[in-house]
């Protein structure tokens, strides 16, 4: 059991509640609450070399007195500082005590963001250091954590120092042989250095070890799960049915060759003696959903129940409506679908549970509620999960423990190169739909600088006047210290000032309550909102065929595979769609990466290129792919570590299948905790 945060000096009830908001409930959570990024304290530069938009340090002499102005309820303090190369106006807000600190003729190191006002560069609200104090932190990396209102970076840093200085060494579970082979640091060193690295080298070494640990535990959990499913015979033997043939024949379009191949693999699995555990990977819009529907209809026609789990309520509702429409159009009366979500009333849930338990409902579509609530299935023969990386190994395990384990089909639009997919989904067979239906118009892409914004806005308005809708993606929810980039809340206000008032603009982000998110997604899907400003939560969004424009701000902040996923939110209807990648940085490398998206709409090609282009400079800032539930690891960027963890897992299990040997005792405990914790997170 981990110690309570209250055991730490300086943590009372109020601070404890603030930590709970960011998901930190005990000391163990705090140690694994890794920095979001780091601030690097570099040598001071000359004033003449300063560039707008950067954070820099300058060694200066103050050459004027201190001027205090009152602007609305702000007290603005201004001075002019200089070095041998030029002068620099500097301002602070609401810091009256500076009048006694900043004397004319005194010298300091000022460090802050460089902005441009009335054509001149200036520094806003910089930190003030004596030369000696700056010397002490020069070249160091200071951690910056994701915060919540009322909780400061200082508080987290202070508490972590307190915890790490107590130096309770953790037992090492990884044999020296693996640490040497894969150049891995000691576990205790890594936990300390990820928070307070002395330099970039230490930081990279710490991160490598912690990412390795995350991957290794995940892969071991997958392997344990694989053993369970491989031992299980198929308790729901099925035979192919005419109904699915008729549906394929009567669809208003032809299935592609790739879709037909994958359908035959699914049909063969369901009719086989062993349980099906299959992953279907296909780019956004490649037509995975119709295959899922065919598999569910085949299951229901064989007298069993089939379940489809979607990551959001809105998506579950859309799948349900699409299934109802298909059954009506094809005049199939033998299948009875039902929609079950967390927001159903208690009475609705009771009625639906009864229909599921009696097998009156043979097809059940919904969200996590399907495995969390008190649902009693009656011969559950097939479970389909949509967007696998939102459902971890533990959900898959939860399903296999409900009575006789069902056949499992997992659908993902995340383009993962096959070599990595085999490691990540070691318990699943893999099918790939690698062609798009002929009826889809390719998305037109452009990569532009921020000066293009006015043009982009007028293009967006033109599309809206033609009855279309628009997504705008920002990297952050709100303004954040130490990070530059557009944020959802300010950007929404900005657009509301720019666009005419009859254009309805709303926002969406991951910190909103599920009910609010659902309401916004539904309003957008119904066409009541014209512009939706969002973080990447729309990545697993809804199907809005009417949305034809996506503009991504600070596109350089995202991994290519993630940008490709986001782009898949448009281009779903009959109208031509467009994606505008707004580049906040002019760096050549950035342009090179974004150019790949400009040229190709093929997710697997993009994912492969993404792998080649990742460098250590991409490690921090926005989490790149957000895939699976890794805190630090990124499967594209850390592909080499993923492979190392996979090889290690294979060797460990080869020598000790159930981790019962004494040398693996600590690892076994860690793995048990890991799997238990994730099941708790699911409320199971």
Short mmCIF file of N, CA, C and O in Angstrom, two decimals, residues 84-184:
data_model
loop_
_atom_site.label_atom_id
_atom_site.label_comp_id
_atom_site.label_asym_id
_atom_site.label_seq_id
_atom_site.Cartn_x
_atom_site.Cartn_y
_atom_site.Cartn_z
N UNK A 84 25.61 45.74 -24.27
CA UNK A 84 26.44 46.44 -25.26
C UNK A 84 25.84 46.42 -26.66
O UNK A 84 26.27 47.16 -27.54
N UNK A 85 24.83 45.57 -26.89
CA UNK A 85 24.30 45.43 -28.27
C UNK A 85 22.95 46.09 -28.48
O UNK A 85 22.44 46.12 -29.59
N UNK A 86 22.33 46.59 -27.41
CA UNK A 86 21.02 47.22 -27.64
C UNK A 86 20.24 47.43 -26.36
O UNK A 86 20.68 47.10 -25.25
N UNK A 87 19.02 48.02 -26.55
CA UNK A 87 18.14 48.31 -25.40
C UNK A 87 16.90 47.41 -25.50
O UNK A 87 16.50 47.01 -26.59
N UNK A 88 16.28 47.17 -24.32
CA UNK A 88 15.11 46.28 -24.29
C UNK A 88 14.10 46.78 -23.26
O UNK A 88 14.39 46.84 -22.07
N UNK A 89 12.87 47.18 -23.72
CA UNK A 89 11.82 47.53 -22.75
C UNK A 89 11.34 46.24 -22.04
O UNK A 89 11.22 45.19 -22.67
N UNK A 90 11.11 46.33 -20.72
CA UNK A 90 10.67 45.15 -19.96
C UNK A 90 9.47 45.53 -19.11
O UNK A 90 9.45 46.61 -18.50
N UNK A 91 8.44 44.67 -19.07
CA UNK A 91 7.25 44.98 -18.24
C UNK A 91 6.93 43.82 -17.31
O UNK A 91 7.17 42.66 -17.63
N UNK A 92 6.37 44.17 -16.13
CA UNK A 92 5.83 43.17 -15.19
C UNK A 92 4.42 43.62 -14.81
O UNK A 92 4.08 44.80 -14.92
N UNK A 93 3.60 42.68 -14.36
CA UNK A 93 2.22 43.01 -13.97
C UNK A 93 2.01 42.72 -12.49
O UNK A 93 2.41 41.65 -11.99
N UNK A 94 1.38 43.68 -11.80
CA UNK A 94 1.00 43.50 -10.39
C UNK A 94 2.15 43.01 -9.50
O UNK A 94 1.99 42.06 -8.73
N UNK A 95 3.31 43.63 -9.63
CA UNK A 95 4.44 43.27 -8.76
C UNK A 95 5.05 44.55 -8.18
O UNK A 95 6.20 44.91 -8.49
N UNK A 96 4.28 45.28 -7.35
CA UNK A 96 4.72 46.60 -6.88
C UNK A 96 6.06 46.58 -6.14
O UNK A 96 6.83 47.54 -6.20
N UNK A 97 6.38 45.46 -5.47
CA UNK A 97 7.63 45.41 -4.68
C UNK A 97 8.88 45.57 -5.54
O UNK A 97 9.97 45.84 -5.04
N UNK A 98 8.73 45.40 -6.87
CA UNK A 98 9.91 45.50 -7.75
C UNK A 98 10.51 46.91 -7.73
O UNK A 98 11.68 47.09 -8.06
N UNK A 99 9.68 47.90 -7.33
CA UNK A 99 10.19 49.28 -7.29
C UNK A 99 11.43 49.38 -6.40
O UNK A 99 12.35 50.13 -6.66
N UNK A 100 11.45 48.57 -5.33
CA UNK A 100 12.60 48.65 -4.41
C UNK A 100 13.74 47.73 -4.85
O UNK A 100 14.86 47.82 -4.35
N UNK A 101 13.48 46.82 -5.80
CA UNK A 101 14.52 45.86 -6.25
C UNK A 101 15.29 46.41 -7.45
O UNK A 101 16.51 46.30 -7.53
N UNK A 102 14.53 46.98 -8.39
CA UNK A 102 15.13 47.37 -9.68
C UNK A 102 15.67 48.80 -9.63
O UNK A 102 14.97 49.76 -9.95
N UNK A 103 16.89 48.95 -9.20
CA UNK A 103 17.49 50.29 -9.12
C UNK A 103 18.27 50.59 -10.40
O UNK A 103 18.89 49.69 -10.98
N UNK A 104 18.20 51.85 -10.82
CA UNK A 104 18.95 52.27 -12.01
C UNK A 104 20.43 51.96 -11.80
O UNK A 104 20.98 52.22 -10.73
N UNK A 105 21.08 51.34 -12.81
CA UNK A 105 22.50 51.02 -12.70
C UNK A 105 22.78 49.61 -12.18
O UNK A 105 23.91 49.14 -12.26
N UNK A 106 21.74 48.94 -11.63
CA UNK A 106 21.99 47.58 -11.12
C UNK A 106 21.95 46.58 -12.29
O UNK A 106 21.34 46.83 -13.33
N UNK A 107 22.63 45.44 -12.10
CA UNK A 107 22.68 44.44 -13.18
C UNK A 107 22.00 43.14 -12.73
O UNK A 107 22.12 42.73 -11.57
N UNK A 108 21.30 42.52 -13.67
CA UNK A 108 20.57 41.26 -13.40
C UNK A 108 20.60 40.38 -14.64
O UNK A 108 20.92 40.85 -15.74
N UNK A 109 20.21 39.12 -14.45
CA UNK A 109 19.87 38.27 -15.60
C UNK A 109 18.34 38.20 -15.63
O UNK A 109 17.71 37.83 -14.63
N UNK A 110 17.76 38.62 -16.74
CA UNK A 110 16.29 38.55 -16.89
C UNK A 110 15.98 37.41 -17.86
O UNK A 110 16.64 37.27 -18.89
N UNK A 111 14.98 36.61 -17.51
CA UNK A 111 14.63 35.49 -18.39
C UNK A 111 13.12 35.44 -18.58
O UNK A 111 12.36 35.32 -17.62
N UNK A 112 12.70 35.56 -19.84
CA UNK A 112 11.25 35.56 -20.10
C UNK A 112 10.95 35.47 -21.57
O UNK A 112 11.85 35.30 -22.41
N UNK A 113 9.66 35.64 -21.90
CA UNK A 113 9.22 35.52 -23.29
C UNK A 113 9.41 36.85 -24.01
O UNK A 113 9.09 37.91 -23.47
N UNK A 114 9.91 36.77 -25.24
CA UNK A 114 10.13 37.97 -26.05
C UNK A 114 8.90 38.18 -26.93
O UNK A 114 8.46 37.28 -27.66
N UNK A 115 8.29 39.38 -26.83
CA UNK A 115 7.09 39.68 -27.65
C UNK A 115 7.37 40.94 -28.46
O UNK A 115 8.38 41.62 -28.25
N UNK A 116 6.44 41.24 -29.38
CA UNK A 116 6.61 42.46 -30.18
C UNK A 116 5.41 43.38 -29.93
O UNK A 116 4.26 42.97 -30.06
N UNK A 117 5.69 44.62 -29.51
CA UNK A 117 4.61 45.60 -29.30
C UNK A 117 4.99 46.85 -30.08
O UNK A 117 6.11 47.35 -29.95
N UNK A 118 4.05 47.35 -30.86
CA UNK A 118 4.27 48.55 -31.69
C UNK A 118 5.60 48.47 -32.45
O UNK A 118 6.40 49.39 -32.47
N UNK A 119 5.84 47.29 -33.03
CA UNK A 119 7.01 47.11 -33.89
C UNK A 119 8.32 46.89 -33.15
O UNK A 119 9.36 46.67 -33.78
N UNK A 120 8.31 46.97 -31.80
CA UNK A 120 9.57 46.79 -31.05
C UNK A 120 9.53 45.52 -30.22
O UNK A 120 8.49 45.16 -29.65
N UNK A 121 10.69 44.87 -30.13
CA UNK A 121 10.77 43.69 -29.27
C UNK A 121 10.81 44.13 -27.82
O UNK A 121 11.42 45.13 -27.48
N UNK A 122 10.11 43.36 -26.96
CA UNK A 122 10.20 43.63 -25.52
C UNK A 122 10.08 42.32 -24.76
O UNK A 122 9.78 41.27 -25.34
N UNK A 123 10.37 42.37 -23.46
CA UNK A 123 10.27 41.15 -22.66
C UNK A 123 9.15 41.35 -21.65
O UNK A 123 9.07 42.39 -20.99
N UNK A 124 8.26 40.32 -21.55
CA UNK A 124 7.12 40.46 -20.65
C UNK A 124 7.26 39.56 -19.44
O UNK A 124 7.51 38.36 -19.56
N UNK A 125 7.11 40.15 -18.27
CA UNK A 125 7.02 39.41 -17.00
C UNK A 125 8.16 38.40 -16.81
O UNK A 125 7.92 37.23 -16.48
N UNK A 126 9.42 38.81 -17.04
CA UNK A 126 10.50 37.84 -16.90
C UNK A 126 10.82 37.53 -15.43
O UNK A 126 10.49 38.32 -14.54
N UNK A 127 11.49 36.38 -15.20
CA UNK A 127 12.04 36.08 -13.88
C UNK A 127 13.32 36.90 -13.73
O UNK A 127 14.04 37.14 -14.71
N UNK A 128 13.62 37.28 -12.48
CA UNK A 128 14.79 38.12 -12.21
C UNK A 128 15.80 37.31 -11.39
O UNK A 128 15.44 36.75 -10.35
N UNK A 129 17.05 37.25 -11.86
CA UNK A 129 18.09 36.51 -11.14
C UNK A 129 19.30 37.40 -10.91
O UNK A 129 19.65 38.22 -11.77
N UNK A 130 19.98 37.19 -9.79
CA UNK A 130 21.32 37.78 -9.67
C UNK A 130 22.22 36.89 -10.53
O UNK A 130 21.85 35.74 -10.84
N UNK A 131 23.40 37.37 -10.90
CA UNK A 131 24.27 36.57 -11.76
C UNK A 131 24.66 35.26 -11.08
O UNK A 131 24.71 34.20 -11.71
N UNK A 132 24.90 35.33 -9.77
CA UNK A 132 25.28 34.11 -9.03
C UNK A 132 24.17 33.07 -9.04
O UNK A 132 24.41 31.87 -9.25
N UNK A 133 22.92 33.55 -8.82
CA UNK A 133 21.78 32.62 -8.76
C UNK A 133 21.56 31.97 -10.12
O UNK A 133 21.25 30.77 -10.21
N UNK A 134 21.75 32.75 -11.21
CA UNK A 134 21.53 32.17 -12.54
C UNK A 134 22.63 31.15 -12.87
O UNK A 134 22.37 30.11 -13.47
N UNK A 135 23.84 31.46 -12.43
CA UNK A 135 24.98 30.56 -12.65
C UNK A 135 24.67 29.17 -12.09
O UNK A 135 25.01 28.14 -12.68
N UNK A 136 24.01 29.15 -10.93
CA UNK A 136 23.71 27.87 -10.25
C UNK A 136 22.77 26.98 -11.06
O UNK A 136 22.84 25.76 -10.99
N UNK A 137 21.82 27.60 -11.78
CA UNK A 137 20.85 26.76 -12.51
C UNK A 137 21.16 26.68 -14.01
O UNK A 137 20.43 26.04 -14.77
N UNK A 138 22.27 27.32 -14.42
CA UNK A 138 22.64 27.31 -15.84
C UNK A 138 22.77 25.86 -16.36
O UNK A 138 23.31 25.00 -15.67
N UNK A 139 22.25 25.61 -17.55
CA UNK A 139 22.27 24.30 -18.23
C UNK A 139 21.39 23.24 -17.56
O UNK A 139 21.36 22.09 -17.98
N UNK A 140 20.68 23.62 -16.50
CA UNK A 140 19.83 22.61 -15.86
C UNK A 140 18.48 22.56 -16.57
O UNK A 140 18.12 23.47 -17.33
N UNK A 141 17.75 21.50 -16.31
CA UNK A 141 16.40 21.34 -16.88
C UNK A 141 15.41 21.37 -15.72
O UNK A 141 15.50 20.53 -14.82
N UNK A 142 14.52 22.33 -15.72
CA UNK A 142 13.55 22.43 -14.63
C UNK A 142 12.22 21.80 -15.08
O UNK A 142 11.72 22.12 -16.15
N UNK A 143 11.65 20.91 -14.24
CA UNK A 143 10.42 20.22 -14.68
C UNK A 143 9.21 21.13 -14.67
O UNK A 143 9.09 22.00 -13.81
N UNK A 144 8.35 20.93 -15.65
CA UNK A 144 7.07 21.66 -15.69
C UNK A 144 5.96 20.61 -15.74
O UNK A 144 5.95 19.75 -16.61
N UNK A 145 5.03 20.71 -14.79
CA UNK A 145 3.98 19.69 -14.66
C UNK A 145 2.64 20.23 -15.16
O UNK A 145 2.40 21.43 -15.16
N UNK A 146 1.77 19.32 -15.57
CA UNK A 146 0.40 19.72 -15.91
C UNK A 146 -0.28 20.06 -14.58
O UNK A 146 -0.14 19.33 -13.60
N UNK A 147 -0.98 21.20 -14.55
CA UNK A 147 -1.54 21.70 -13.29
C UNK A 147 -3.06 21.82 -13.34
O UNK A 147 -3.67 21.65 -14.39
N UNK A 148 -3.63 22.14 -12.19
CA UNK A 148 -5.05 22.49 -12.14
C UNK A 148 -5.12 23.78 -11.34
O UNK A 148 -4.21 24.08 -10.57
N UNK A 149 -6.19 24.56 -11.50
CA UNK A 149 -6.29 25.86 -10.82
C UNK A 149 -6.09 25.67 -9.32
O UNK A 149 -6.72 24.82 -8.70
N UNK A 150 -5.16 26.47 -8.74
CA UNK A 150 -4.92 26.39 -7.30
C UNK A 150 -3.69 25.57 -6.94
O UNK A 150 -3.20 25.62 -5.82
N UNK A 151 -3.20 24.79 -7.90
CA UNK A 151 -2.03 23.95 -7.63
C UNK A 151 -0.85 24.50 -8.45
O UNK A 151 -0.95 24.61 -9.67
N UNK A 152 0.25 24.85 -7.77
CA UNK A 152 1.36 25.46 -8.51
C UNK A 152 2.45 24.44 -8.81
O UNK A 152 2.56 23.41 -8.14
N UNK A 153 3.25 24.77 -9.80
CA UNK A 153 4.40 23.93 -10.17
C UNK A 153 5.34 23.80 -8.97
O UNK A 153 5.87 22.73 -8.67
N UNK A 154 5.49 24.93 -8.24
CA UNK A 154 6.38 24.97 -7.07
C UNK A 154 5.98 23.91 -6.05
O UNK A 154 6.82 23.23 -5.47
N UNK A 155 4.67 23.80 -5.80
CA UNK A 155 4.18 22.84 -4.79
C UNK A 155 4.57 21.42 -5.18
O UNK A 155 5.07 20.65 -4.37
N UNK A 156 4.35 21.08 -6.46
CA UNK A 156 4.67 19.71 -6.90
C UNK A 156 6.17 19.46 -6.77
O UNK A 156 6.60 18.42 -6.26
N UNK A 157 6.98 20.43 -7.20
CA UNK A 157 8.44 20.28 -7.14
C UNK A 157 8.89 20.07 -5.69
O UNK A 157 9.68 19.18 -5.38
N UNK A 158 8.34 20.89 -4.77
CA UNK A 158 8.74 20.82 -3.36
C UNK A 158 8.42 19.43 -2.78
O UNK A 158 9.23 18.80 -2.11
N UNK A 159 7.21 18.94 -3.07
CA UNK A 159 6.80 17.64 -2.52
C UNK A 159 7.62 16.50 -3.11
O UNK A 159 7.97 15.54 -2.42
N UNK A 160 7.94 16.60 -4.39
CA UNK A 160 8.74 15.54 -5.02
C UNK A 160 10.15 15.51 -4.44
O UNK A 160 10.71 14.45 -4.20
N UNK A 161 10.71 16.70 -4.19
CA UNK A 161 12.04 16.74 -3.54
C UNK A 161 11.96 16.03 -2.19
O UNK A 161 12.82 15.22 -1.85
N UNK A 162 10.87 16.34 -1.46
CA UNK A 162 10.68 15.72 -0.13
C UNK A 162 10.64 14.19 -0.24
O UNK A 162 11.32 13.48 0.49
N UNK A 163 9.86 13.69 -1.20
CA UNK A 163 9.70 12.23 -1.35
C UNK A 163 11.01 11.59 -1.80
O UNK A 163 11.45 10.58 -1.25
N UNK A 164 11.65 12.19 -2.82
CA UNK A 164 12.84 11.55 -3.41
C UNK A 164 14.06 11.67 -2.50
O UNK A 164 14.95 10.83 -2.55
N UNK A 165 14.09 12.71 -1.66
CA UNK A 165 15.24 12.85 -0.76
C UNK A 165 15.20 11.83 0.37
O UNK A 165 16.19 11.52 1.00
N UNK A 166 14.00 11.33 0.68
CA UNK A 166 13.90 10.30 1.73
C UNK A 166 14.58 9.02 1.28
O UNK A 166 14.88 8.13 2.06
N UNK A 167 14.77 8.94 -0.06
CA UNK A 167 15.54 7.85 -0.66
C UNK A 167 15.13 6.45 -0.20
O UNK A 167 15.95 5.67 0.25
N UNK A 168 13.82 6.17 -0.27
CA UNK A 168 13.42 4.79 0.02
C UNK A 168 13.70 4.01 -1.26
O UNK A 168 12.95 4.12 -2.23
N UNK A 169 14.78 3.27 -1.29
CA UNK A 169 15.15 2.57 -2.52
C UNK A 169 14.18 1.45 -2.82
O UNK A 169 13.76 0.71 -1.93
N UNK A 170 13.79 1.36 -4.09
CA UNK A 170 12.89 0.29 -4.50
C UNK A 170 13.70 -0.90 -4.97
O UNK A 170 14.73 -0.72 -5.62
N UNK A 171 13.23 -2.09 -4.69
CA UNK A 171 13.97 -3.26 -5.17
C UNK A 171 13.98 -3.30 -6.70
O UNK A 171 12.96 -2.96 -7.34
N UNK A 172 15.09 -3.65 -7.30
CA UNK A 172 15.23 -3.72 -8.77
C UNK A 172 14.71 -5.08 -9.26
O UNK A 172 15.07 -6.12 -8.72
N UNK A 173 13.82 -5.04 -10.26
CA UNK A 173 13.27 -6.32 -10.74
C UNK A 173 13.95 -6.81 -12.02
O UNK A 173 13.79 -7.93 -12.45
N UNK A 174 14.73 -5.90 -12.64
CA UNK A 174 15.28 -6.24 -13.95
C UNK A 174 16.72 -6.74 -13.80
O UNK A 174 17.56 -6.06 -13.22
N UNK A 175 17.00 -7.92 -14.32
CA UNK A 175 18.34 -8.51 -14.20
C UNK A 175 19.37 -7.65 -14.93
O UNK A 175 19.07 -7.03 -15.96
N UNK A 176 20.61 -7.63 -14.40
CA UNK A 176 21.69 -6.82 -14.99
C UNK A 176 21.90 -7.16 -16.46
O UNK A 176 22.22 -6.30 -17.27
N UNK A 177 21.70 -8.42 -16.78
CA UNK A 177 21.90 -8.89 -18.17
C UNK A 177 21.07 -8.06 -19.15
O UNK A 177 21.55 -7.62 -20.21
N UNK A 178 19.79 -7.78 -18.80
CA UNK A 178 18.91 -7.00 -19.70
C UNK A 178 19.30 -5.52 -19.68
O UNK A 178 19.25 -4.85 -20.71
N UNK A 179 19.68 -5.03 -18.50
CA UNK A 179 20.06 -3.61 -18.40
C UNK A 179 21.28 -3.34 -19.28
O UNK A 179 21.35 -2.32 -19.97
N UNK A 180 22.23 -4.28 -19.26
CA UNK A 180 23.43 -4.09 -20.08
C UNK A 180 23.11 -4.21 -21.56
O UNK A 180 23.53 -3.39 -22.38
N UNK A 181 22.34 -5.25 -21.90
CA UNK A 181 22.06 -5.50 -23.33
C UNK A 181 21.33 -4.31 -23.97
O UNK A 181 21.61 -3.93 -25.10
N UNK A 182 20.38 -3.72 -23.25
CA UNK A 182 19.57 -2.66 -23.86
C UNK A 182 19.91 -1.26 -23.34
O UNK A 182 19.14 -0.33 -23.53
N UNK A 183 21.08 -1.13 -22.68
CA UNK A 183 21.55 0.17 -22.18
C UNK A 183 20.47 0.85 -21.33
O UNK A 183 20.01 1.95 -21.65
N UNK A 184 20.07 0.18 -20.28
CA UNK A 184 19.01 0.70 -19.42
C UNK A 184 19.57 1.14 -18.07
O UNK A 184 20.38 0.43 -17.47
#
